[in-house]
Coordinates of C-alpha atoms and ligand atoms in Angstrom, one line a residue:
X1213 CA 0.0 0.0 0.0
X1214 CA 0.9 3.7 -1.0
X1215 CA 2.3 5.5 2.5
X1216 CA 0.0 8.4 1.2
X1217 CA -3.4 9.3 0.5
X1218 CA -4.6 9.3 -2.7
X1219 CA -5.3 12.8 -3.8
X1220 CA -1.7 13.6 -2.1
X1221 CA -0.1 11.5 -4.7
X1222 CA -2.1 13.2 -7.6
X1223 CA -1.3 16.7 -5.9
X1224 CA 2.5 15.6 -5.8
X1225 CA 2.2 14.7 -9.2
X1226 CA 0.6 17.8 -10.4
X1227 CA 3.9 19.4 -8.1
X1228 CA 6.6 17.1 -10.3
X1229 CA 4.7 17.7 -14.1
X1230 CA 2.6 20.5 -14.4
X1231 CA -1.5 19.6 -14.4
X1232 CA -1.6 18.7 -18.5
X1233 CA 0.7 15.9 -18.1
X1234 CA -1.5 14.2 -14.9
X1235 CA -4.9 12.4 -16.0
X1236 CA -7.6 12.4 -13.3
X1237 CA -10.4 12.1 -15.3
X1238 CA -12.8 8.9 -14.0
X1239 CA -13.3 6.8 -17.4
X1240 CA -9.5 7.0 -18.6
X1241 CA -8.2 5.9 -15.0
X1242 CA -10.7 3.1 -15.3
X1243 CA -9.7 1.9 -19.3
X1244 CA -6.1 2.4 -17.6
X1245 CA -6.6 -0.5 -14.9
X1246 CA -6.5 -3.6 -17.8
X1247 CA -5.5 -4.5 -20.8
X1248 CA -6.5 -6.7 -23.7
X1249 CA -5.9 -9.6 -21.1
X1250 CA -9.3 -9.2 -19.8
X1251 CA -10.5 -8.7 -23.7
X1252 CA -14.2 -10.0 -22.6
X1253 CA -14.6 -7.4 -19.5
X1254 CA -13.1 -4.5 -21.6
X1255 CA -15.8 -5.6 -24.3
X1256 CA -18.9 -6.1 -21.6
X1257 CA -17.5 -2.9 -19.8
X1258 CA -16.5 -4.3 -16.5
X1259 CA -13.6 -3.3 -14.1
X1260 CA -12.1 -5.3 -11.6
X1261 CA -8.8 -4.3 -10.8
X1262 CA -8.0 -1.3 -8.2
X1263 CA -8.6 1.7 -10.5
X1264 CA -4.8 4.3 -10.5
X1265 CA -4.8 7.1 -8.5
X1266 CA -3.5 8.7 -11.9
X1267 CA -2.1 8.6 -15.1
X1268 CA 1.0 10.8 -15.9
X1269 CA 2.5 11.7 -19.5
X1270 CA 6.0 12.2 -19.5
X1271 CA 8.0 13.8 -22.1
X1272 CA 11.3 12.7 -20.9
X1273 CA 14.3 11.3 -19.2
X1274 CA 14.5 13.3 -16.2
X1275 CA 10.6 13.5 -15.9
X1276 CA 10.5 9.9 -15.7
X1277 CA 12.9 10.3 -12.9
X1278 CA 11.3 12.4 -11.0
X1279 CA 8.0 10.0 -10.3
X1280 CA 10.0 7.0 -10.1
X1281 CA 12.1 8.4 -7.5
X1282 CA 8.9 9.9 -6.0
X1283 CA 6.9 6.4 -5.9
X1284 CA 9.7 4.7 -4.8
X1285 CA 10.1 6.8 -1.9
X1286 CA 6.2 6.2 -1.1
X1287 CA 5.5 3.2 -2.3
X1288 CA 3.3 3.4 -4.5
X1289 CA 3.0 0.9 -7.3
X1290 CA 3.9 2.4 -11.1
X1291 CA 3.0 0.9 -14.2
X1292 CA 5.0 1.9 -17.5
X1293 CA 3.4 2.4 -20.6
X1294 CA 3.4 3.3 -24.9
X1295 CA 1.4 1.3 -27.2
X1296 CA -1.4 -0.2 -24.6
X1297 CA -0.9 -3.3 -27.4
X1298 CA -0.6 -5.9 -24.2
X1299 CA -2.6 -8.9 -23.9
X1300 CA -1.2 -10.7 -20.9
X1301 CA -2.0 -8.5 -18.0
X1302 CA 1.2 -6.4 -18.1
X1303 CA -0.9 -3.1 -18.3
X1304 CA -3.3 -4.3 -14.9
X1305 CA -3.1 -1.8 -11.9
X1306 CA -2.9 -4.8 -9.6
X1307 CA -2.2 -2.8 -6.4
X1308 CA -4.5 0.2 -5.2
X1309 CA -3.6 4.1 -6.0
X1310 CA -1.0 3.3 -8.6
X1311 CA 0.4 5.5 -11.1
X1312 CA 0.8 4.4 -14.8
X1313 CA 3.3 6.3 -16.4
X1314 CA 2.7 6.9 -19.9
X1315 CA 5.6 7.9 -22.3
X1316 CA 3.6 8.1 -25.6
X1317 CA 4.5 11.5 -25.8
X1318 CA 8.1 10.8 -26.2
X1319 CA 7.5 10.2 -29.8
X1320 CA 10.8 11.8 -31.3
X1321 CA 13.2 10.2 -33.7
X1322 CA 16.3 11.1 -32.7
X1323 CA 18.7 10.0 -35.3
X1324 CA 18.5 7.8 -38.5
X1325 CA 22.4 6.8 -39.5
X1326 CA 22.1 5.2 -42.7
X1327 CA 26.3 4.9 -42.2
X1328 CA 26.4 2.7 -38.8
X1329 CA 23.3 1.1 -40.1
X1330 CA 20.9 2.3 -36.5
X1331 CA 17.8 4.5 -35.7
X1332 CA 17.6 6.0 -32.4
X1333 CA 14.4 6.6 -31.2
X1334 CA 12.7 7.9 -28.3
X1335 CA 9.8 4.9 -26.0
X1336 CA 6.5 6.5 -27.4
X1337 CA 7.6 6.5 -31.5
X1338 CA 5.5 4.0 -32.7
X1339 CA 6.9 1.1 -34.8
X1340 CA 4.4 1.8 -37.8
X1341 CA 5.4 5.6 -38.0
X1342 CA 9.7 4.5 -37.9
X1343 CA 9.0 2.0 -39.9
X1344 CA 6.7 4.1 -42.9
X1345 CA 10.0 6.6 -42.3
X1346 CA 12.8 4.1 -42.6
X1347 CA 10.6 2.6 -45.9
X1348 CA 11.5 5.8 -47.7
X1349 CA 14.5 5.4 -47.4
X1350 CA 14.8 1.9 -48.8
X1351 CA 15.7 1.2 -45.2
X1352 CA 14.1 -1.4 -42.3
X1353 CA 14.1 -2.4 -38.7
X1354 CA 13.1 -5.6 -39.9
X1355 CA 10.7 -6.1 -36.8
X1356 CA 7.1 -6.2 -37.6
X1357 CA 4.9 -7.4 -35.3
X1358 CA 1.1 -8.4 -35.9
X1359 CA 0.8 -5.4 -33.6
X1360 CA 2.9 -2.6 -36.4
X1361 CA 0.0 -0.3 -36.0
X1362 CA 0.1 -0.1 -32.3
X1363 CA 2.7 -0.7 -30.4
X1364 CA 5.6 1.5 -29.5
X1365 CA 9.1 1.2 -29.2
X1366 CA 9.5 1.3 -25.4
X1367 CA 6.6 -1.8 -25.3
X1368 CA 8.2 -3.7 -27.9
X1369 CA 11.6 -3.7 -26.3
X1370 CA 9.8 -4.3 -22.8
X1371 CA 8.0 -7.2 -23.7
X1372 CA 10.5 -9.3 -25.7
X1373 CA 8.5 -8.8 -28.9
X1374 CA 8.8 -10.4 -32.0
X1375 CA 8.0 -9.5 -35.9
X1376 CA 7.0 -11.6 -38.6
X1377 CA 10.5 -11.5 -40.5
X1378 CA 12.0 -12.9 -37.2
X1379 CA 13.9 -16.1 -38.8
X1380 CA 16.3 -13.6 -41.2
X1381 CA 16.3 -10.4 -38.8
X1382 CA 15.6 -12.0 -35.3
X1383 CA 13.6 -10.9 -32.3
X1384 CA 13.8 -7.2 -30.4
X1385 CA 16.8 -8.7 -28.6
X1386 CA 18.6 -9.2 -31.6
X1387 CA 18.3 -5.7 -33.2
X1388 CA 19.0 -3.5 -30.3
X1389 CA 22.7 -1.4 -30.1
X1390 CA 21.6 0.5 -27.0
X1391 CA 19.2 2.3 -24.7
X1392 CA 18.6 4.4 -22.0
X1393 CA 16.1 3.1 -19.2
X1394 CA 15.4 5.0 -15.4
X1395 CA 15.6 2.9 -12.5
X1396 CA 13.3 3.1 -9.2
X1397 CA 16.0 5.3 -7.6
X1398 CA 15.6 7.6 -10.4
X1399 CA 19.2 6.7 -12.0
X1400 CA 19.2 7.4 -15.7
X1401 CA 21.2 4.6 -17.6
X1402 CA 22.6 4.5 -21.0
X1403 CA 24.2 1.7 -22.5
X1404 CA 26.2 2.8 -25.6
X1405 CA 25.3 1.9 -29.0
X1406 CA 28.0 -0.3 -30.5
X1407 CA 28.1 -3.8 -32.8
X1408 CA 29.1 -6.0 -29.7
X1409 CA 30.7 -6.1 -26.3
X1410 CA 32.9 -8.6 -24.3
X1411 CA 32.9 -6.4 -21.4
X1412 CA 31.0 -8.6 -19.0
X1413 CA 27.2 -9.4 -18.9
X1414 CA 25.2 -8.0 -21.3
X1415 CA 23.0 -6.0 -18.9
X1416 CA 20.8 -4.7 -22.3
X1417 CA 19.1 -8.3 -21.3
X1418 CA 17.9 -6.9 -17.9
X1419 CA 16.3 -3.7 -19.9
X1420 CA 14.9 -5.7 -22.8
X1421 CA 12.2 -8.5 -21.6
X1422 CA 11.5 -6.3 -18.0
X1423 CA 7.7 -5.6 -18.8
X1424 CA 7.9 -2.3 -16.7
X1425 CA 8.6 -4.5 -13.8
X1426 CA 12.4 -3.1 -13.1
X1427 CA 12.5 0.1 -15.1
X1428 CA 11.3 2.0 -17.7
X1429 CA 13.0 2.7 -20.9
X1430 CA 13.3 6.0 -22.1
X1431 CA 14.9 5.8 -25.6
X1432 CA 16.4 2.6 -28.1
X1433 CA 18.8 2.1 -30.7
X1434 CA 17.7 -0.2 -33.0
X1435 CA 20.0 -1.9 -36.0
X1436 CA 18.9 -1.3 -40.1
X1437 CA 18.4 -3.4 -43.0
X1438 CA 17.9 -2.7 -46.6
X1439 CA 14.5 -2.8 -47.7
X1440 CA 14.0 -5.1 -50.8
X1441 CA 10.6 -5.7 -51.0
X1442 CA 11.0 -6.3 -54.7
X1443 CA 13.5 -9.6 -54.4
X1444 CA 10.4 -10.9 -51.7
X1445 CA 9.5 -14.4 -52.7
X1446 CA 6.8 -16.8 -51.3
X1447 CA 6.9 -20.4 -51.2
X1448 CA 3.6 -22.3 -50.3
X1449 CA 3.0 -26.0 -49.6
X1450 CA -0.6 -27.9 -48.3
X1451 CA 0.7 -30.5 -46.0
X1452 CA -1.2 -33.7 -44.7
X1453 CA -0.4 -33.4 -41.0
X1454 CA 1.4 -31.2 -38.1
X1455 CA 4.2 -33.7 -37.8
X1456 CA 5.6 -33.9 -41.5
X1457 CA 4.8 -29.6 -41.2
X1458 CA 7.3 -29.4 -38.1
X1459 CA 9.7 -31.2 -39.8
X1460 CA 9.9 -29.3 -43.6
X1461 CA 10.4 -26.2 -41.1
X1462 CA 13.1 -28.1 -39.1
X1463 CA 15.2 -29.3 -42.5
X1464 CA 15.0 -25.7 -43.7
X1465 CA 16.5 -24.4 -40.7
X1466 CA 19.0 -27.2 -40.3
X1467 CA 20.2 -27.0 -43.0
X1468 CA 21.4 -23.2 -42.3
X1469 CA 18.4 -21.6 -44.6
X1470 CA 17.5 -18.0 -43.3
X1471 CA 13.6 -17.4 -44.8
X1472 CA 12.0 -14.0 -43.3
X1473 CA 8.7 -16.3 -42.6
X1474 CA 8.2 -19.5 -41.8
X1475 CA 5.0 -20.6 -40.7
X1476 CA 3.4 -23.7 -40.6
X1477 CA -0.8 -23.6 -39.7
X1478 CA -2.9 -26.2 -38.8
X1479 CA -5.8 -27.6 -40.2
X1480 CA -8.3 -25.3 -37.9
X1481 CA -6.2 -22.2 -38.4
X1482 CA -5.8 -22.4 -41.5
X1483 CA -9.3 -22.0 -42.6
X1484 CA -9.4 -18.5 -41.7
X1485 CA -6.9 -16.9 -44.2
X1486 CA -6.3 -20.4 -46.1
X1487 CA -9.7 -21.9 -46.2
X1488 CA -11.0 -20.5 -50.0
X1489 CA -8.5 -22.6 -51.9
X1490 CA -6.9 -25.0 -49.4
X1491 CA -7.6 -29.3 -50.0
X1492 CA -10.4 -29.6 -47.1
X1493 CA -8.4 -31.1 -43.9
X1494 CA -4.6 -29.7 -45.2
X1495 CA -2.4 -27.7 -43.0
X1496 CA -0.3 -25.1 -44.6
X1497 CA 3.3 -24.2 -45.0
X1498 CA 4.3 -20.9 -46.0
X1499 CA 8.0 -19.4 -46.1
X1500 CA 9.1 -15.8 -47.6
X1501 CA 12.6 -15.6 -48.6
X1502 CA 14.2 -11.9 -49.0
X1503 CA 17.5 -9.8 -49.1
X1504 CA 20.0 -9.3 -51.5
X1505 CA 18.6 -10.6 -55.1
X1506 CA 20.8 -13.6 -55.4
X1507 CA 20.1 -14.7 -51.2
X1508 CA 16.3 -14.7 -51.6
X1509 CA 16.4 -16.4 -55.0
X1510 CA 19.0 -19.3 -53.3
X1511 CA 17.2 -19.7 -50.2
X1512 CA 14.1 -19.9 -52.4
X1513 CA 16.1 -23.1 -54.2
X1514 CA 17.1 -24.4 -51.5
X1515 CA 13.6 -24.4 -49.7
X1516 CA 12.2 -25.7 -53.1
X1517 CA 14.9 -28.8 -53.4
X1518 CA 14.4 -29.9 -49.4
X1519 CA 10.6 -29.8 -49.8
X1520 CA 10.9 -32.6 -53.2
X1521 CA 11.8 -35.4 -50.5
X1522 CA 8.3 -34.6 -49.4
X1523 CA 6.0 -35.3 -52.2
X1524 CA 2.7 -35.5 -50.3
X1525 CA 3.2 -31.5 -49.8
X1526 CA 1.5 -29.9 -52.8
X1527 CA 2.8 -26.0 -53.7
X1528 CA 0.0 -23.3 -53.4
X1529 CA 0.2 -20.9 -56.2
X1530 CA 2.1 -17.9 -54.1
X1531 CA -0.4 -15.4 -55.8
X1532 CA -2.7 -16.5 -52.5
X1533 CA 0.3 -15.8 -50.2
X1534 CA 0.9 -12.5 -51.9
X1535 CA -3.2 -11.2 -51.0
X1536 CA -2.9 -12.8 -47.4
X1537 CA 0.9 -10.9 -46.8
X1538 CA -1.2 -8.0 -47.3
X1539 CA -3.6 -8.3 -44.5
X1540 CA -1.6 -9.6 -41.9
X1541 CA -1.7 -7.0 -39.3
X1542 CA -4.0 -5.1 -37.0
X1543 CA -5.3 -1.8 -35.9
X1544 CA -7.6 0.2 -34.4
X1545 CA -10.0 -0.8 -36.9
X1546 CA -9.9 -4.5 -36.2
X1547 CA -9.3 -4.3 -32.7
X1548 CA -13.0 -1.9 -33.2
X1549 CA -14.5 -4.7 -35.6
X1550 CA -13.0 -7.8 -33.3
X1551 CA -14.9 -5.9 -29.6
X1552 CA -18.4 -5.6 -31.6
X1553 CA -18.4 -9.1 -32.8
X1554 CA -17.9 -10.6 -29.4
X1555 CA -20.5 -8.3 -28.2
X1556 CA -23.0 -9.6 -30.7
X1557 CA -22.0 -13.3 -30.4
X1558 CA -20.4 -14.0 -26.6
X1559 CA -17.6 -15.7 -28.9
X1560 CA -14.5 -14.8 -28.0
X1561 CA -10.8 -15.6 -29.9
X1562 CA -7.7 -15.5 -27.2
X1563 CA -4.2 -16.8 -28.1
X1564 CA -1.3 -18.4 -26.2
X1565 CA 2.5 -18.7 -27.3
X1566 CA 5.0 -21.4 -26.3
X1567 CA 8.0 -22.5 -27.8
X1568 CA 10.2 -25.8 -27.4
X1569 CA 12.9 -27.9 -29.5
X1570 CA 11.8 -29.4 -32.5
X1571 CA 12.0 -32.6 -30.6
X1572 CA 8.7 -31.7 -27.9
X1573 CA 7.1 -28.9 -30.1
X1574 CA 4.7 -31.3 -31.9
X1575 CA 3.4 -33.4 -28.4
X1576 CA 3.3 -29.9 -26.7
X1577 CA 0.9 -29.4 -29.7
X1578 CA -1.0 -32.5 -30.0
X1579 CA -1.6 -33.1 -26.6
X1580 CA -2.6 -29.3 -25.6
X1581 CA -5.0 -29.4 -28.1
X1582 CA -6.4 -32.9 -26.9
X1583 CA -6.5 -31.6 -23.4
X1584 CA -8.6 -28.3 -24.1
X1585 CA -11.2 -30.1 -26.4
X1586 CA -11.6 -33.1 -23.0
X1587 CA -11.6 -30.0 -20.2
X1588 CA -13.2 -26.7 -21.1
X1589 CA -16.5 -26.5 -21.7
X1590 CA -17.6 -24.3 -24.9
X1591 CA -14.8 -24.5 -27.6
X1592 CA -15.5 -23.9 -31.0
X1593 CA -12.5 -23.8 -32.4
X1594 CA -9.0 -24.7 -31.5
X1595 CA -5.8 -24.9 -33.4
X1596 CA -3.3 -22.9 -33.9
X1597 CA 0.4 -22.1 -35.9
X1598 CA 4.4 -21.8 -35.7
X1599 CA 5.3 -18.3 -36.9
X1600 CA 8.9 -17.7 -35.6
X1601 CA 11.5 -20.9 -36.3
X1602 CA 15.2 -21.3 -35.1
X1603 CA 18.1 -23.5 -35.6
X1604 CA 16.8 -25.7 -32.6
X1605 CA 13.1 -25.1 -32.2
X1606 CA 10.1 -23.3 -33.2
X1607 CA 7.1 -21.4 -31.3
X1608 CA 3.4 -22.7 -31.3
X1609 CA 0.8 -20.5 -31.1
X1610 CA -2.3 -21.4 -30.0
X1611 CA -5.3 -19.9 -31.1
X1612 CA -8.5 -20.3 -29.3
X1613 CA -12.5 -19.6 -29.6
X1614 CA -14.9 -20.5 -27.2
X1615 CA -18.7 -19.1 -26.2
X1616 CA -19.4 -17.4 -23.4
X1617 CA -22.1 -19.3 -21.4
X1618 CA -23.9 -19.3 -18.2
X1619 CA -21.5 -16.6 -16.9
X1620 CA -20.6 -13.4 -15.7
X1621 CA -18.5 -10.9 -17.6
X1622 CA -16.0 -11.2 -14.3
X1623 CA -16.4 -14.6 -14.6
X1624 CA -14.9 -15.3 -18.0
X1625 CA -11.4 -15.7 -17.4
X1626 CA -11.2 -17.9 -14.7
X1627 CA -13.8 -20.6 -16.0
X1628 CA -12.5 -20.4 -19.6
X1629 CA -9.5 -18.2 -20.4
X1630 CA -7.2 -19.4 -17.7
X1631 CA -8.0 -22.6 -17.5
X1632 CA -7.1 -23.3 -21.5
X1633 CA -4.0 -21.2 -20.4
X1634 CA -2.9 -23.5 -17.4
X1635 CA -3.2 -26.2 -19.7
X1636 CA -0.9 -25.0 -22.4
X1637 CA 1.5 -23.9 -20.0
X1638 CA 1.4 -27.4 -18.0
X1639 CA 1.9 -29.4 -21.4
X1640 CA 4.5 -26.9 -22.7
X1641 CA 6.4 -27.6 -18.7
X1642 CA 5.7 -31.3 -19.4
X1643 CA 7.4 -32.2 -22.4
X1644 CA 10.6 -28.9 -21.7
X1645 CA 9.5 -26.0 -24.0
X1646 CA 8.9 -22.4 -22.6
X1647 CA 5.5 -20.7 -21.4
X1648 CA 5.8 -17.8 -23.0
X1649 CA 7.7 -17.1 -26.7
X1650 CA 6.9 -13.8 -26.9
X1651 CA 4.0 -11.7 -25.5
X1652 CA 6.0 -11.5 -21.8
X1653 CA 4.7 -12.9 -18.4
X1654 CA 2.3 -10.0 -17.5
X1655 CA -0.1 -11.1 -15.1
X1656 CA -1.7 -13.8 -17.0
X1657 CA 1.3 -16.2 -17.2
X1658 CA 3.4 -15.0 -14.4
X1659 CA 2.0 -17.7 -11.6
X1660 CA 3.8 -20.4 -13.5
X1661 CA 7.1 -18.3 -13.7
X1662 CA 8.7 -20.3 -10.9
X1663 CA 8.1 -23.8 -13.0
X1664 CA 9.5 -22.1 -15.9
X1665 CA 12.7 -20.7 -14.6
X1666 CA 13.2 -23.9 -12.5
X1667 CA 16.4 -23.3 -10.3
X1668 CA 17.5 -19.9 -12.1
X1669 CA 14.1 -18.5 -10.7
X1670 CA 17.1 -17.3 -8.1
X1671 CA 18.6 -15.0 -10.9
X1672 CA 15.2 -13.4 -11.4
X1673 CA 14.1 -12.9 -8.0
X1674 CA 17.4 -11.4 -7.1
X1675 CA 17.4 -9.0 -10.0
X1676 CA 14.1 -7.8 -9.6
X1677 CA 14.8 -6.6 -5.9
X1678 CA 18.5 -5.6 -6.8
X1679 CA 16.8 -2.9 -8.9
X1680 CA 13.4 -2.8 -7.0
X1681 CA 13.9 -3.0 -3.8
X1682 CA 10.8 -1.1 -2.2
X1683 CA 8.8 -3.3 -4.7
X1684 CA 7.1 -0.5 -6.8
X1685 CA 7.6 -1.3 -10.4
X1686 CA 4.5 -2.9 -12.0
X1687 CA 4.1 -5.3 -9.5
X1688 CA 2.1 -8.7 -10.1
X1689 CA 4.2 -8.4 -13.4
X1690 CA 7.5 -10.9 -14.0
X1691 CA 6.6 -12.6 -10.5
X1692 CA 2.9 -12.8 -8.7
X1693 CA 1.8 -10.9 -6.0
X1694 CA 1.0 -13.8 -3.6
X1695 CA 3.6 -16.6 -4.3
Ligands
LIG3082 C1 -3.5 -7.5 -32.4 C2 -2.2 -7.7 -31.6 C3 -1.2 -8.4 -32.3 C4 0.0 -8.6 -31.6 N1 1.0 -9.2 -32.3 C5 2.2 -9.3 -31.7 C6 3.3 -9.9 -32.4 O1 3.3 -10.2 -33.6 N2 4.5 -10.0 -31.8 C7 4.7 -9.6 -30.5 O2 5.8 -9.8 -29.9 N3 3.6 -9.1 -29.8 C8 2.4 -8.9 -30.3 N4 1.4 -8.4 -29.6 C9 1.6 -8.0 -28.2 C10 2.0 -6.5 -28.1 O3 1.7 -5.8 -29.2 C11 3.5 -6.5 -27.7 O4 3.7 -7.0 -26.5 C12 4.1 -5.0 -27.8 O5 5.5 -5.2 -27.7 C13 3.6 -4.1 -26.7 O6 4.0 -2.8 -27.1 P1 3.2 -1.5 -26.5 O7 4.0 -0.3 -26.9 O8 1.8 -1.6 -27.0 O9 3.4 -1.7 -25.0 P2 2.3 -1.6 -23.8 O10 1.1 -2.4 -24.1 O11 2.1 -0.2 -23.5 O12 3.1 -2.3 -22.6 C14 3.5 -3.7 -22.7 C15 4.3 -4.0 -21.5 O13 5.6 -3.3 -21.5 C16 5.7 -2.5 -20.4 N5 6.2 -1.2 -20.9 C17 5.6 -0.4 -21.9 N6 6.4 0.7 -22.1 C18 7.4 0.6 -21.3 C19 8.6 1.4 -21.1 N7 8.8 2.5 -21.7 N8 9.5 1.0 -20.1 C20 9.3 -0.2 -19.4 N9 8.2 -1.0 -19.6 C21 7.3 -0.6 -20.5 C22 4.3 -2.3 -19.8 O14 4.4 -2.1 -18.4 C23 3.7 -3.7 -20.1 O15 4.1 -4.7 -19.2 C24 0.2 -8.2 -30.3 C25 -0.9 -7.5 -29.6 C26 -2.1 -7.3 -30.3 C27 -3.2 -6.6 -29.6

């Protein structure tokens, strides 16, 4: 609990950044307590988490400073902010009076150098509006999330996120030089932008992947790639079964192929995007190979030759993948269109992410899938697909729709959503893959994070009250609030 009153902490606020930058208003602190986590309450219009005491926009470093080192001094819970893309809880005000500190308004970019090949960019730029920039100048991040349209830098790098052309360009991790974050104390960090460094651990790792629970990061430096969208070329294959799927991904990769996609979708999850010219019962697999002309056309060959020892995999004509590339993420629009159709039906689509070798990824599959159809009540559809694939391993993400029935809004999650969730996550634990590939912990995922880190929970427990010791920073996020 805060070790002052409420309208104190908003006064104190108001003292630190001026009354624009603090939001009291009743309705925005109330849309500030959740995110898309509790999809089905924000739909039905229900709150149930403590409602923040305020939220404040910051417009930089030392700002951001200043209320750190003021709630840490009064303990009073702070969630960080940009995009409000989350969907596992990270956004939830789990403690009363909190402050979420937004930094949408840091929305500068602060230096593209085309020469060292990196874009510096302040939290609140959002990835779509760098991106559209960059484009111009036949230049990429190469991270694009499902989320493009949304989320913002200081989210993406918080969370661990992940882009669709993660198997040539990598993850967030991969592409960062530097940043700057602000700790609890209110110590401004910067760790210099350079290729690579020897000199110790690489503490970018306790910055990236945090989820506003040990600071808040002020400004990245991200790496560049030419854009060649003209040497883009997609492969397509229907394939019988999930097994033979997971293994055409796993020869591509093996054998030291670097496609920008590679996805593989199941029967059920196909039908969405796939269904108008798919063989009724196929799964599909889809790569995209890119880069310099002559790369994309000999990863292209070399996908082609590897898939011939598979003849019951029959090419899609790529002119389908072309139309479906084009639709692939989401904005406000859908996010407007996807609320009034579970409004109007009580049928609601939630997804999961895990990851594992390539020698557990299928039975984490299978036997998830089995599990959810024998155990929750409701399901109409479950299925789901690999989007991100590595030397070793791949992702599955599971995709889920069920009906509401016989329930209150507040009651949704824990007869259906987090059931389906405990399941995924106890099959994923099971069989030695990872909870969570890449939409972080939050709330939703973070009472399993003890089985998941196994004995180097130690590491994680110590850094989080290294850095936060008075326990302010987004708590209930990383690690639960009642272990
Ligand atoms: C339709 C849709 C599609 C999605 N597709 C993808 C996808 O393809 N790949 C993927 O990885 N994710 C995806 N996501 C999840 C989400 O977009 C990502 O997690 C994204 O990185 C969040 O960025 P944001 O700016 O919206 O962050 P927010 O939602 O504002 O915050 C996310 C988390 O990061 C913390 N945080 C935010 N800003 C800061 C900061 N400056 N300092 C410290 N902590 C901070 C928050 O406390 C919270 O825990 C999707 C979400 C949606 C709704």
């Amino acid at each position: 609990m805060a070790d002052i009153a409420r309208k104190e902490i908003v006064n104190r606020l108001i003292g630190i950044l001026g009354a624009n930058a603090v939001v009291t208003e009743e309705y925005a602190l109330k849309e500030s307590s959740r995110d898309r986590y509790r999809k089905y309450e924000q739909v039905m219009g229900v709150y149930t988490q403590p409602i923040p005491a305020a939220v404040v926009y910051v417009t930089n470093s030392a700002e951001v400073s200043k209320v750190l080192a003021f709630a840490n001094s009064n303990h009073i819970n702070v969630v960080p902010r940009t995009g409000q893309s989350a969907i596992e809880g990270g956004l939830e005000t789990a403690l009363p009076d909190s402050i979420v500190i937004d930094g949408s308004r840091m929305n500068k970019v602060l230096k593209i150098d085309p020469y060292n090949m990196q874009v510096t960019c302040q939290c609140g730029v959002p990835l779509q509006k760098i991106e559209d920039t960059l484009r111009e100048q036949g230049l990429t991040t190469g991270h694009s999330p499902q989320s493009k349209p949304l989320a913002q830098i200081g989210g993406l790098v918080a969370t661990r996120s992940i882009g669709q052309f993660s198997t040539l360009y990598g993850g967030i991790e991969d592409m960062i030089a530097g940043m700057e974050a602000v700790f609890p104390n209110g110590a401004v960090c910067r760790i210099k932008n350079i290729p690579r460094r020897a000199a110790g651990p690489d503490i970018r790792h306790i910055v990236c992947g945090n989820e506003g629970a040990i600071c808040f990061i002020t400004e990245v430096t991200l790496k560049l790639f030419k854009y060649r969208p003209e040497h883009a070329i997609f492969i397509g294959y229907a394939i019988d079964d999930m097994k033979e799927g997971f293994e055409c991904l796993r020869e591509v990769m093996a054998e030291g192929y670097k496609p920008s996609i590679a996805r593989l979708y199941d029967e059920q999850d196909a039908q969405g995007s796939f269904g108008h010219f798919l063989p009724e019962g196929a799964c599909i697999l889809i790569w995209m190979t890119e880069g310099p002309v002559g790369v994309a056309q000999a990863t292209d060959a070399g996908i082609k030759a590897i898939m011939t020892k598979h003849p019951r995999a029959k090419p899609v004509d790529s002119k389908y993948l072309s139309a479906w590339y084009q639709h692939l993420n989401w904005g406000t629009e859908q996010i407007a269109k996807e609320r009034a159709e579970i409004f109007a039906t009580k049928n609601i689509g939630i997804t999961t992410e895990v990851s594992g070798c390539w020698d557990c990824i299928y039975d984490i599959y299978k036997t998830s899938c089995e599990r959810i159809v024998q155990e929750i009540p409701d399901i109409t559809m479950i299925g789901g697909h690999s989007s991100h694939s590595y030397i070793n391993g791949t992702n599955m993400y599971f995709v889920y729709y069920y009906n509401v029935v016989d329930c209150a809004p507040q009651e949704e999650i824990n007869k259906y959503h987090n059931p389906i969730n405990r399941i995924i996550c106890e099959q994923t634990l099971k069989y030695g893959g990872s909870i969570v590939h890449h939409h972080g912990l939050g709330k939703a995922r973070a009472r399993y994070v003890r089985e998941e880190y196994g004995s180097s929970f130690y590491m994680l427990e110590t850094l989080k009250k290294a850095f936060d010791p008075e326990s302010v920073m987004n708590m209930g996020t990383l690690i639960p609030l009642k272990q």
